[in-house]
PDB file of C-alpha atoms in Angstrom:
ATOM      1  CA  UNK A 272     125.621 137.682 113.071  1.00 42.00           C
ATOM      2  CA  UNK A 273     128.886 136.774 111.133  1.00 41.00           C
ATOM      3  CA  UNK A 274     131.481 134.484 112.844  1.00 45.00           C
ATOM      4  CA  UNK A 275     134.279 132.293 111.899  1.00 43.00           C
ATOM      5  CA  UNK A 276     132.142 129.292 112.407  1.00 44.00           C
ATOM      6  CA  UNK A 277     129.402 130.667 110.117  1.00 43.00           C
ATOM      7  CA  UNK A 278     131.949 131.292 107.430  1.00 39.00           C
ATOM      8  CA  UNK A 279     133.280 127.813 107.836  1.00 42.00           C
ATOM      9  CA  UNK A 280     129.604 126.639 107.478  1.00 44.00           C
ATOM     10  CA  UNK A 281     129.350 128.614 104.314  1.00 40.00           C
ATOM     11  CA  UNK A 282     132.326 127.297 102.818  1.00 39.00           C
ATOM     12  CA  UNK A 283     131.419 123.702 103.621  1.00 44.00           C
ATOM     13  CA  UNK A 284     127.980 124.051 102.277  1.00 43.00           C
ATOM     14  CA  UNK A 285     126.371 123.620 105.667  1.00 43.00           C
ATOM     15  CA  UNK A 286     123.223 125.870 106.560  1.00 44.00           C
ATOM     16  CA  UNK A 287     123.539 128.474 109.122  1.00 47.00           C
ATOM     17  CA  UNK A 288     122.011 127.808 112.522  1.00 51.00           C
ATOM     18  CA  UNK A 289     119.167 130.359 111.979  1.00 49.00           C
ATOM     19  CA  UNK A 290     117.876 128.171 109.145  1.00 62.00           C
ATOM     20  CA  UNK A 291     117.675 125.011 110.800  1.00 69.00           C
ATOM     21  CA  UNK A 292     113.832 125.306 111.376  1.00 73.00           C
ATOM     22  CA  UNK A 293     113.261 123.251 108.092  1.00 75.00           C
ATOM     23  CA  UNK A 294     114.568 120.331 110.224  1.00 76.00           C
ATOM     24  CA  UNK A 295     113.503 120.907 113.703  1.00 78.00           C
ATOM     25  CA  UNK A 296     109.912 121.822 112.812  1.00 76.00           C
ATOM     26  CA  UNK A 297     109.318 118.543 111.103  1.00 84.00           C
ATOM     27  CA  UNK A 298     106.580 116.360 112.686  1.00 82.00           C
ATOM     28  CA  UNK A 299     108.678 113.286 112.803  1.00 88.00           C
ATOM     29  CA  UNK A 300     110.784 111.285 115.452  1.00 88.00           C
ATOM     30  CA  UNK A 301     113.667 112.918 116.949  1.00 88.00           C
ATOM     31  CA  UNK A 302     116.062 110.402 115.541  1.00 91.00           C
ATOM     32  CA  UNK A 303     114.880 111.405 111.992  1.00 90.00           C
ATOM     33  CA  UNK A 304     115.502 115.064 112.594  1.00 90.00           C
ATOM     34  CA  UNK A 305     118.973 114.191 113.948  1.00 91.00           C
ATOM     35  CA  UNK A 306     119.555 111.906 110.706  1.00 92.00           C
ATOM     36  CA  UNK A 307     118.768 115.125 108.668  1.00 90.00           C
ATOM     37  CA  UNK A 308     121.046 117.237 110.609  1.00 89.00           C
ATOM     38  CA  UNK A 309     123.958 114.781 110.080  1.00 91.00           C
ATOM     39  CA  UNK A 310     123.168 114.597 106.456  1.00 91.00           C
ATOM     40  CA  UNK A 311     123.439 118.319 106.109  1.00 88.00           C
ATOM     41  CA  UNK A 312     126.658 118.322 107.951  1.00 89.00           C
ATOM     42  CA  UNK A 313     127.936 115.337 105.792  1.00 90.00           C
ATOM     43  CA  UNK A 314     128.476 113.635 109.176  1.00 90.00           C
ATOM     44  CA  UNK A 315     127.287 110.092 108.077  1.00 92.00           C
ATOM     45  CA  UNK A 316     129.912 107.307 107.526  1.00 92.00           C
ATOM     46  CA  UNK A 317     129.520 106.962 103.814  1.00 92.00           C
ATOM     47  CA  UNK A 318     132.269 104.773 102.134  1.00 92.00           C
ATOM     48  CA  UNK A 319     133.530 107.851 100.221  1.00 90.00           C
ATOM     49  CA  UNK A 320     133.703 109.835 103.674  1.00 88.00           C
ATOM     50  CA  UNK A 321     135.706 106.837 105.329  1.00 91.00           C
ATOM     51  CA  UNK A 322     137.977 106.472 102.153  1.00 88.00           C
ATOM     52  CA  UNK A 323     138.890 110.210 102.470  1.00 88.00           C
ATOM     53  CA  UNK A 324     139.812 109.478 106.132  1.00 88.00           C
ATOM     54  CA  UNK A 325     142.293 106.810 104.949  1.00 88.00           C
ATOM     55  CA  UNK A 326     140.130 103.917 105.950  1.00 88.00           C
ATOM     56  CA  UNK A 327     140.771 100.891 103.857  1.00 86.00           C
ATOM     57  CA  UNK A 328     137.365 100.352 102.225  1.00 87.00           C
ATOM     58  CA  UNK A 329     135.857  99.864  98.820  1.00 89.00           C
ATOM     59  CA  UNK A 330     133.850 103.159  98.386  1.00 86.00           C
ATOM     60  CA  UNK A 331     131.401 101.697  95.621  1.00 91.00           C
ATOM     61  CA  UNK A 332     127.730 102.012  96.727  1.00 93.00           C
ATOM     62  CA  UNK A 333     126.763  98.692  98.658  1.00 92.00           C
ATOM     63  CA  UNK A 334     123.186  98.770  97.050  1.00 94.00           C
ATOM     64  CA  UNK A 335     123.900  99.369  93.408  1.00 93.00           C
ATOM     65  CA  UNK A 336     127.750  98.620  93.119  1.00 91.00           C
ATOM     66  CA  UNK A 337     128.076 100.993  90.259  1.00 91.00           C
ATOM     67  CA  UNK A 338     129.023 104.514  91.700  1.00 91.00           C
ATOM     68  CA  UNK A 339     130.969 105.966  94.676  1.00 91.00           C
ATOM     69  CA  UNK A 340     128.904 106.140  97.890  1.00 93.00           C
ATOM     70  CA  UNK A 341     128.228 109.799  98.627  1.00 93.00           C
ATOM     71  CA  UNK A 342     125.131 110.952 100.566  1.00 93.00           C
ATOM     72  CA  UNK A 343     123.729 112.498  97.330  1.00 93.00           C
ATOM     73  CA  UNK A 344     124.189 109.054  95.482  1.00 94.00           C
ATOM     74  CA  UNK A 345     122.579 107.090  98.523  1.00 94.00           C
ATOM     75  CA  UNK A 346     119.509 109.415  99.001  1.00 95.00           C
ATOM     76  CA  UNK A 347     118.773 110.616  95.491  1.00 92.00           C
ATOM     77  CA  UNK A 348     120.971 109.402  92.650  1.00 93.00           C
ATOM     78  CA  UNK A 349     121.185 105.676  93.237  1.00 94.00           C
ATOM     79  CA  UNK A 350     118.779 103.777  91.043  1.00 94.00           C
ATOM     80  CA  UNK A 351     117.322 102.091  94.138  1.00 95.00           C
ATOM     81  CA  UNK A 352     116.531 105.527  95.561  1.00 95.00           C
ATOM     82  CA  UNK A 353     115.118 106.698  92.349  1.00 93.00           C
ATOM     83  CA  UNK A 354     112.579 103.834  92.333  1.00 92.00           C
ATOM     84  CA  UNK A 355     111.533 104.713  95.845  1.00 93.00           C
ATOM     85  CA  UNK A 356     111.100 108.353  94.954  1.00 93.00           C
ATOM     86  CA  UNK A 357     109.159 107.472  91.845  1.00 89.00           C
ATOM     87  CA  UNK A 358     106.842 105.173  93.884  1.00 85.00           C
ATOM     88  CA  UNK A 359     106.247 107.884  96.394  1.00 83.00           C
ATOM     89  CA  UNK A 360     104.708 110.375  93.944  1.00 77.00           C
ATOM     90  CA  UNK A 361     106.211 113.206  95.755  1.00 85.00           C
ATOM     91  CA  UNK A 362     106.536 116.150  93.149  1.00 85.00           C
ATOM     92  CA  UNK A 363     109.256 115.176  90.783  1.00 82.00           C
ATOM     93  CA  UNK A 364     110.076 118.681  89.796  1.00 80.00           C
ATOM     94  CA  UNK A 365     111.017 119.428  93.447  1.00 83.00           C
ATOM     95  CA  UNK A 366     112.957 116.146  93.990  1.00 86.00           C
ATOM     96  CA  UNK A 367     114.840 116.643  90.910  1.00 84.00           C
ATOM     97  CA  UNK A 368     115.672 120.397  91.029  1.00 80.00           C
ATOM     98  CA  UNK A 369     119.415 121.119  90.540  1.00 78.00           C
ATOM     99  CA  UNK A 370     121.567 121.269  93.842  1.00 80.00           C
ATOM    100  CA  UNK A 371     125.131 121.583  94.710  1.00 79.00           C
ATOM    101  CA  UNK A 372     125.229 119.114  97.429  1.00 87.00           C
ATOM    102  CA  UNK A 373     122.964 116.861  99.578  1.00 91.00           C
ATOM    103  CA  UNK A 374     122.483 119.404 102.320  1.00 88.00           C
ATOM    104  CA  UNK A 375     121.072 121.876  99.699  1.00 89.00           C
ATOM    105  CA  UNK A 376     118.835 119.136  98.413  1.00 92.00           C
ATOM    106  CA  UNK A 377     117.320 118.312 101.714  1.00 90.00           C
ATOM    107  CA  UNK A 378     116.804 122.040 102.494  1.00 88.00           C
ATOM    108  CA  UNK A 379     115.182 122.832  99.287  1.00 88.00           C
ATOM    109  CA  UNK A 380     112.752 119.856  99.391  1.00 89.00           C
ATOM    110  CA  UNK A 381     111.826 120.448 102.888  1.00 87.00           C
ATOM    111  CA  UNK A 382     110.964 124.024 102.289  1.00 86.00           C
ATOM    112  CA  UNK A 383     109.280 123.523  98.771  1.00 88.00           C
ATOM    113  CA  UNK A 384     107.061 120.493  99.782  1.00 87.00           C
ATOM    114  CA  UNK A 385     103.816 120.801 101.673  1.00 84.00           C
ATOM    115  CA  UNK A 386     104.263 120.080 105.323  1.00 84.00           C
ATOM    116  CA  UNK A 387     102.872 116.353 105.194  1.00 83.00           C
ATOM    117  CA  UNK A 388     104.919 115.789 102.089  1.00 86.00           C
ATOM    118  CA  UNK A 389     108.155 117.064 103.789  1.00 88.00           C
ATOM    119  CA  UNK A 390     107.478 114.765 106.770  1.00 89.00           C
ATOM    120  CA  UNK A 391     107.224 111.779 104.529  1.00 91.00           C
ATOM    121  CA  UNK A 392     110.217 113.084 102.508  1.00 93.00           C
ATOM    122  CA  UNK A 393     112.658 113.161 105.498  1.00 93.00           C
ATOM    123  CA  UNK A 394     111.268 109.785 106.735  1.00 94.00           C
ATOM    124  CA  UNK A 395     111.842 108.237 103.388  1.00 95.00           C
ATOM    125  CA  UNK A 396     115.365 109.366 103.412  1.00 95.00           C
ATOM    126  CA  UNK A 397     115.876 107.916 106.988  1.00 95.00           C
ATOM    127  CA  UNK A 398     114.600 104.541 105.541  1.00 95.00           C
ATOM    128  CA  UNK A 399     116.760 104.595 102.652  1.00 96.00           C
ATOM    129  CA  UNK A 400     119.726 105.135 104.846  1.00 96.00           C
ATOM    130  CA  UNK A 401     118.495 102.136 107.016  1.00 94.00           C
ATOM    131  CA  UNK A 402     118.402 100.017 104.083  1.00 95.00           C
ATOM    132  CA  UNK A 403     121.813 100.958 102.983  1.00 95.00           C
ATOM    133  CA  UNK A 404     123.197  99.804 106.361  1.00 94.00           C
ATOM    134  CA  UNK A 405     121.413  96.522 106.091  1.00 93.00           C
ATOM    135  CA  UNK A 406     122.872  95.932 102.585  1.00 93.00           C
ATOM    136  CA  UNK A 407     126.433  96.877 103.890  1.00 91.00           C
ATOM    137  CA  UNK A 408     126.212  94.937 107.107  1.00 91.00           C
ATOM    138  CA  UNK A 409     123.869  92.103 106.432  1.00 89.00           C
ATOM    139  CA  UNK A 410     123.861  91.916 102.635  1.00 87.00           C
ATOM    140  CA  UNK A 411     120.123  92.052 102.988  1.00 85.00           C
ATOM    141  CA  UNK A 412     118.047  93.860 100.256  1.00 87.00           C
ATOM    142  CA  UNK A 413     114.484  94.803 100.177  1.00 88.00           C
ATOM    143  CA  UNK A 414     112.211  95.670  97.224  1.00 88.00           C
ATOM    144  CA  UNK A 415     111.771  99.584  96.852  1.00 90.00           C
ATOM    145  CA  UNK A 416     108.039  99.242  97.542  1.00 86.00           C
ATOM    146  CA  UNK A 417     108.970  97.724 100.931  1.00 87.00           C
ATOM    147  CA  UNK A 418     111.060 100.546 101.843  1.00 91.00           C
ATOM    148  CA  UNK A 419     108.430 103.092 100.961  1.00 89.00           C
ATOM    149  CA  UNK A 420     105.731 101.164 102.964  1.00 85.00           C
ATOM    150  CA  UNK A 421     108.147 101.111 105.987  1.00 86.00           C
ATOM    151  CA  UNK A 422     108.520 104.828 105.806  1.00 89.00           C
ATOM    152  CA  UNK A 423     104.805 105.469 105.559  1.00 85.00           C
ATOM    153  CA  UNK A 424     104.069 103.109 108.511  1.00 82.00           C
ATOM    154  CA  UNK A 425     106.842 104.719 110.629  1.00 83.00           C
ATOM    155  CA  UNK A 426     105.428 108.221 109.980  1.00 84.00           C
ATOM    156  CA  UNK A 427     101.962 107.181 110.506  1.00 79.00           C
ATOM    157  CA  UNK A 428     102.736 105.210 113.956  1.00 76.00           C
ATOM    158  CA  UNK A 429     104.417 108.465 115.091  1.00 81.00           C
ATOM    159  CA  UNK A 430     101.821 110.697 114.145  1.00 75.00           C
ATOM    160  CA  UNK A 431      99.078 108.435 115.884  1.00 69.00           C
ATOM    161  CA  UNK A 432     101.376 108.231 118.934  1.00 70.00           C
ATOM    162  CA  UNK A 433     101.516 112.025 119.054  1.00 63.00           C
ATOM    163  CA  UNK A 434      97.739 112.188 118.692  1.00 56.00           C
ATOM    164  CA  UNK A 435      97.054 109.903 121.521  1.00 53.00           C
ATOM    165  CA  UNK A 436      99.719 109.378 124.066  1.00 47.00           C
ATOM    166  CA  UNK A 437      97.495 107.773 126.669  1.00 40.00           C
ATOM    167  CA  UNK A 438      96.369 104.796 124.644  1.00 43.00           C
ATOM    168  CA  UNK A 439      95.366 101.871 126.941  1.00 42.00           C
ATOM    169  CA  UNK A 440      97.143  98.562 126.742  1.00 40.00           C
ATOM    170  CA  UNK A 441      93.696  97.006 125.886  1.00 39.00           C
ATOM    171  CA  UNK A 442      93.234  99.233 122.948  1.00 44.00           C
ATOM    172  CA  UNK A 443      96.702  98.848 121.752  1.00 40.00           C
ATOM    173  CA  UNK A 444      96.316  95.077 121.581  1.00 38.00           C
ATOM    174  CA  UNK A 445      93.080  95.217 119.567  1.00 45.00           C
ATOM    175  CA  UNK A 446      94.266  97.942 117.299  1.00 68.00           C
ATOM    176  CA  UNK A 447      97.144  96.326 115.453  1.00 81.00           C
ATOM    177  CA  UNK A 448      97.333  94.486 112.228  1.00 88.00           C
ATOM    178  CA  UNK A 449      97.202  90.701 112.469  1.00 89.00           C
ATOM    179  CA  UNK A 450      98.404  88.437 109.531  1.00 92.00           C
ATOM    180  CA  UNK A 451      95.718  86.193 108.032  1.00 94.00           C
ATOM    181  CA  UNK A 452      95.662  82.309 108.259  1.00 94.00           C
ATOM    182  CA  UNK A 453      97.874  80.174 106.097  1.00 94.00           C
ATOM    183  CA  UNK A 454      96.968  80.214 102.291  1.00 94.00           C
ATOM    184  CA  UNK A 455      94.774  83.346 102.890  1.00 96.00           C
ATOM    185  CA  UNK A 456      95.555  86.920 101.574  1.00 96.00           C
ATOM    186  CA  UNK A 457      94.367  89.888 103.690  1.00 97.00           C
ATOM    187  CA  UNK A 458      93.482  92.837 101.625  1.00 97.00           C
ATOM    188  CA  UNK A 459      93.254  96.337 103.571  1.00 96.00           C
ATOM    189  CA  UNK A 460      91.287  99.165 102.006  1.00 97.00           C
ATOM    190  CA  UNK A 461      90.540 102.832 103.045  1.00 96.00           C
ATOM    191  CA  UNK A 462      89.158 105.759 101.249  1.00 93.00           C
ATOM    192  CA  UNK A 463      89.983 109.429 102.099  1.00 87.00           C
ATOM    193  CA  UNK A 464      88.067 112.514 101.064  1.00 78.00           C
ATOM    194  CA  UNK A 465      89.909 115.826 100.999  1.00 68.00           C
ATOM    195  CA  UNK A 466      87.227 118.694 100.760  1.00 66.00           C
ATOM    196  CA  UNK A 467      89.854 121.338 100.222  1.00 63.00           C
ATOM    197  CA  UNK A 468      91.024 119.615  96.868  1.00 66.00           C
ATOM    198  CA  UNK A 469      87.564 118.300  96.022  1.00 75.00           C
ATOM    199  CA  UNK A 470      89.098 114.935  95.330  1.00 82.00           C
ATOM    200  CA  UNK A 471      88.937 111.194  96.714  1.00 87.00           C
ATOM    201  CA  UNK A 472      92.099 108.974  97.474  1.00 88.00           C
ATOM    202  CA  UNK A 473      91.888 105.185  97.721  1.00 92.00           C
ATOM    203  CA  UNK A 474      94.548 102.849  99.119  1.00 91.00           C
ATOM    204  CA  UNK A 475      94.469  98.900  98.917  1.00 93.00           C
ATOM    205  CA  UNK A 476      97.200  96.758 100.536  1.00 92.00           C
ATOM    206  CA  UNK A 477      97.607  93.028 100.342  1.00 93.00           C
ATOM    207  CA  UNK A 478      99.633  90.869 102.556  1.00 92.00           C
ATOM    208  CA  UNK A 479      99.988  86.992 103.107  1.00 93.00           C
ATOM    209  CA  UNK A 480     100.054  84.970 106.378  1.00 92.00           C
ATOM    210  CA  UNK A 481     103.612  85.872 106.902  1.00 89.00           C
ATOM    211  CA  UNK A 482     102.794  89.584 106.831  1.00 87.00           C
ATOM    212  CA  UNK A 483     104.784  90.078 103.567  1.00 84.00           C
ATOM    213  CA  UNK A 484     103.634  92.900 101.512  1.00 85.00           C
ATOM    214  CA  UNK A 485     102.410  91.277  98.188  1.00 88.00           C
ATOM    215  CA  UNK A 486     100.902  94.217  96.332  1.00 86.00           C
ATOM    216  CA  UNK A 487      99.256  97.645  96.711  1.00 86.00           C
ATOM    217  CA  UNK A 488      97.184  99.952  94.822  1.00 88.00           C
ATOM    218  CA  UNK A 489      96.810 103.731  95.332  1.00 85.00           C
ATOM    219  CA  UNK A 490      94.159 105.684  93.189  1.00 87.00           C
ATOM    220  CA  UNK A 491      93.395 109.360  92.852  1.00 83.00           C
ATOM    221  CA  UNK A 492      89.812 110.247  91.788  1.00 84.00           C
ATOM    222  CA  UNK A 493      89.487 113.886  90.658  1.00 79.00           C
ATOM    223  CA  UNK A 494      85.892 114.229  92.208  1.00 79.00           C
ATOM    224  CA  UNK A 495      84.794 114.709  95.626  1.00 71.00           C
ATOM    225  CA  UNK A 496      82.784 112.152  97.672  1.00 78.00           C
ATOM    226  CA  UNK A 497      81.242 111.667 101.031  1.00 83.00           C
ATOM    227  CA  UNK A 498      83.195 109.715 103.492  1.00 86.00           C
ATOM    228  CA  UNK A 499      81.004 106.524 103.175  1.00 89.00           C
ATOM    229  CA  UNK A 500      81.126 106.985  99.393  1.00 91.00           C
ATOM    230  CA  UNK A 501      84.909 107.094  99.483  1.00 91.00           C
ATOM    231  CA  UNK A 502      84.948 103.953 101.627  1.00 94.00           C
ATOM    232  CA  UNK A 503      82.712 101.931  99.521  1.00 94.00           C
ATOM    233  CA  UNK A 504      84.631 102.729  96.353  1.00 94.00           C
ATOM    234  CA  UNK A 505      87.737 101.572  98.179  1.00 95.00           C
ATOM    235  CA  UNK A 506      86.062  98.339  99.210  1.00 96.00           C
ATOM    236  CA  UNK A 507      85.155  97.893  95.365  1.00 96.00           C
ATOM    237  CA  UNK A 508      88.776  98.531  94.473  1.00 95.00           C
ATOM    238  CA  UNK A 509      89.921  95.929  96.990  1.00 96.00           C
ATOM    239  CA  UNK A 510      87.604  93.173  95.763  1.00 96.00           C
ATOM    240  CA  UNK A 511      88.371  93.909  92.117  1.00 95.00           C
ATOM    241  CA  UNK A 512      92.170  93.944  92.892  1.00 94.00           C
ATOM    242  CA  UNK A 513      91.786  90.717  94.816  1.00 96.00           C
ATOM    243  CA  UNK A 514      89.882  89.028  91.945  1.00 95.00           C
ATOM    244  CA  UNK A 515      92.385  90.354  89.440  1.00 93.00           C
ATOM    245  CA  UNK A 516      95.230  88.626  91.125  1.00 93.00           C
ATOM    246  CA  UNK A 517      93.319  85.344  91.266  1.00 94.00           C
ATOM    247  CA  UNK A 518      93.462  84.928  95.138  1.00 96.00           C
ATOM    248  CA  UNK A 519      90.996  82.421  96.146  1.00 94.00           C
ATOM    249  CA  UNK A 520      90.924  82.875 100.031  1.00 96.00           C
ATOM    250  CA  UNK A 521      90.635  86.431 100.978  1.00 97.00           C
ATOM    251  CA  UNK A 522      89.974  88.690 103.936  1.00 97.00           C
ATOM    252  CA  UNK A 523      88.687  92.139 103.248  1.00 97.00           C
ATOM    253  CA  UNK A 524      89.423  94.509 106.009  1.00 96.00           C
ATOM    254  CA  UNK A 525      88.566  98.111 106.570  1.00 95.00           C
ATOM    255  CA  UNK A 526      88.075 100.628 109.320  1.00 93.00           C
ATOM    256  CA  UNK A 527      84.679 101.958 108.371  1.00 92.00           C
ATOM    257  CA  UNK A 528      82.152  99.855 110.293  1.00 91.00           C
ATOM    258  CA  UNK A 529      79.027 101.139 108.331  1.00 91.00           C
ATOM    259  CA  UNK A 530      80.548  99.835 105.172  1.00 93.00           C
ATOM    260  CA  UNK A 531      81.624  96.410 106.567  1.00 93.00           C
ATOM    261  CA  UNK A 532      78.010  95.821 107.901  1.00 92.00           C
ATOM    262  CA  UNK A 533      76.733  96.965 104.505  1.00 92.00           C
ATOM    263  CA  UNK A 534      78.821  94.392 102.839  1.00 93.00           C
ATOM    264  CA  UNK A 535      77.881  91.549 105.264  1.00 91.00           C
ATOM    265  CA  UNK A 536      74.013  92.161 104.812  1.00 89.00           C
ATOM    266  CA  UNK A 537      72.446  89.597 102.746  1.00 86.00           C
ATOM    267  CA  UNK A 538      69.540  91.707 102.108  1.00 88.00           C
ATOM    268  CA  UNK A 539      69.178  94.143  98.956  1.00 86.00           C
ATOM    269  CA  UNK A 540      70.675  97.603  99.643  1.00 86.00           C
ATOM    270  CA  UNK A 541      68.290 100.338  98.477  1.00 87.00           C
ATOM    271  CA  UNK A 542      70.405 103.227  99.947  1.00 88.00           C
ATOM    272  CA  UNK A 543      72.272 105.658  97.648  1.00 88.00           C
ATOM    273  CA  UNK A 544      75.377 103.547  97.984  1.00 90.00           C
ATOM    274  CA  UNK A 545      73.233 100.397  97.086  1.00 90.00           C
ATOM    275  CA  UNK A 546      74.324  99.955  93.411  1.00 92.00           C
ATOM    276  CA  UNK A 547      78.036 100.120  94.492  1.00 93.00           C
ATOM    277  CA  UNK A 548      77.512  97.763  97.555  1.00 92.00           C
ATOM    278  CA  UNK A 549      75.459  95.312  95.502  1.00 93.00           C
ATOM    279  CA  UNK A 550      78.203  95.282  92.711  1.00 93.00           C
ATOM    280  CA  UNK A 551      80.841  94.523  95.490  1.00 94.00           C
ATOM    281  CA  UNK A 552      78.778  91.684  97.085  1.00 93.00           C
ATOM    282  CA  UNK A 553      78.438  90.163  93.522  1.00 93.00           C
ATOM    283  CA  UNK A 554      82.119  89.775  93.219  1.00 94.00           C
ATOM    284  CA  UNK A 555      82.111  87.369  96.005  1.00 93.00           C
ATOM    285  CA  UNK A 556      81.560  84.444  93.580  1.00 92.00           C
ATOM    286  CA  UNK A 557      85.067  84.747  92.462  1.00 93.00           C
ATOM    287  CA  UNK A 558      86.337  83.511  95.699  1.00 95.00           C
ATOM    288  CA  UNK A 559      86.213  80.094  97.417  1.00 94.00           C
ATOM    289  CA  UNK A 560      86.393  81.895 100.825  1.00 95.00           C
ATOM    290  CA  UNK A 561      85.669  85.650 101.577  1.00 95.00           C
ATOM    291  CA  UNK A 562      85.372  87.307 104.981  1.00 95.00           C
ATOM    292  CA  UNK A 563      84.749  90.917 105.702  1.00 95.00           C
ATOM    293  CA  UNK A 564      86.468  92.394 108.839  1.00 93.00           C
ATOM    294  CA  UNK A 565      86.249  95.735 110.684  1.00 92.00           C
ATOM    295  CA  UNK A 566      89.222  96.958 112.444  1.00 91.00           C
ATOM    296  CA  UNK A 567      90.468 100.046 114.233  1.00 88.00           C
ATOM    297  CA  UNK A 568      92.108 102.692 112.019  1.00 85.00           C
ATOM    298  CA  UNK A 569      95.398 101.851 113.797  1.00 84.00           C
ATOM    299  CA  UNK A 570      95.296  98.355 112.296  1.00 88.00           C
ATOM    300  CA  UNK A 571      94.561  99.737 108.802  1.00 91.00           C
ATOM    301  CA  UNK A 572      97.605 102.203 108.845  1.00 87.00           C
ATOM    302  CA  UNK A 573      99.205 101.423 105.470  1.00 87.00           C
ATOM    303  CA  UNK A 574      95.905 101.462 103.518  1.00 91.00           C
ATOM    304  CA  UNK A 575      94.910 104.752 105.418  1.00 89.00           C
ATOM    305  CA  UNK A 576      98.247 106.564 104.575  1.00 83.00           C
ATOM    306  CA  UNK A 577      98.214 105.242 100.896  1.00 85.00           C
ATOM    307  CA  UNK A 578      94.734 106.743 100.405  1.00 87.00           C
ATOM    308  CA  UNK A 579      95.760 110.003 102.130  1.00 80.00           C
ATOM    309  CA  UNK A 580      98.701 110.395  99.940  1.00 76.00           C
ATOM    310  CA  UNK A 581      96.868 109.415  96.792  1.00 74.00           C
ATOM    311  CA  UNK A 582      95.766 113.047  96.830  1.00 66.00           C
ATOM    312  CA  UNK A 583      99.169 113.982  95.571  1.00 61.00           C
ATOM    313  CA  UNK A 584      99.049 111.499  92.977  1.00 57.00           C
ATOM    314  CA  UNK A 585      97.367 111.699  89.248  1.00 46.00           C
ATOM    315  CA  UNK A 586      97.532 107.861  88.546  1.00 50.00           C
ATOM    316  CA  UNK A 587      96.985 104.605  90.226  1.00 47.00           C
ATOM    317  CA  UNK A 588     100.136 102.401  91.250  1.00 51.00           C
ATOM    318  CA  UNK A 589      99.634  98.624  90.978  1.00 53.00           C
ATOM    319  CA  UNK A 590     102.863  96.641  91.785  1.00 51.00           C
ATOM    320  CA  UNK A 591     103.452  93.040  92.758  1.00 51.00           C
ATOM    321  CA  UNK A 592     106.780  91.774  94.450  1.00 47.00           C
TER     322      UNK A 592
END
C-alpha cells in the first residue's frame, strides 16, 4: 500500500516495511538487529550526521582520520573496515557490489549471502561500530583480526545459547576457555567436515596467559574427510603452527576426545589415522613443555568457528599481531 510515509522512505533511501525481513530474520542478538535497522535509517550518531545537525564536532573518521565519517565509510570504506572484510573471507564480489547508500549495501549483502554468512556479516558490522565508539570515546584501537574474532565469538555464543537455553551452572563453569599459565601458549584446534560441499575446514588459534589473541590459521581443504580425520589434520596443523612460531611451552587443546587420547598414547598407532598421529607425536621434540587437553566445544568456540567458516575460503590465513 502506498502512503506518504512510504514515499518519504523511498526519497530517503530507506527500505519499505515489507522488506524488513532481511533484518528481522537474522539469527543474531536483538541488539544487532536493532543496529542494522538504525543503519538503514541513517539513525546512528556519525560525526557527519552530528555536523549536519549543527553540533560542533570534527567530522573526520576517528579510526583513520582521513575521511568524513559517514556510515558507509565506517562500515565498508574505511581502510580498517576493509582489512576486517578481507580477513573474514566473505565473498568480495558481494561486499564490493555498487550501492547508493549504506542501507542498500546492508540489504543487498543480507539477501545475497548464505544465511550463516549473512549472520556473520551483520555481527561484524556491529563490532566495527563498537570499535569505532571505543576509538572516539576512549582512544582505544584494536587490530582488525581482534575485531573479527570478537564477532565470530559473539555470534557463536549466541548460537550456542539458542541451542541450549538450559545449560547448568556446572556445565557453564567447565565449558569456558581458560588462559594458560605464564610463559605458555595455548593453541586450540578444530576440524570441520561439510558433506554437502565435500570439503574440510581447519581452524587454529593461539593465545597467551593474558588471553591475548596472538595468531590464527584457517585452512580450507578441497577434499572430504571423516570427522576424526578432520580433527587429526587440525591437530597436525596446530602442532606445526606452534613449532613454526618457535613457542617452547605449549598446550594443545581440542574438543575431540578420541584424538586427544590418541595423541597422549605412547604406544604406536596402527589405526587408519596412525601415520598422521605418529607424525604429530614426533613433533613433540620441538617443545620444552607440551600438554594435550580435551575441552568441551564451548571452550573451543573460536577454533570451531574458524574451521566452519574456512569452507567459504580458498586459502589459509596466518597472521600474528
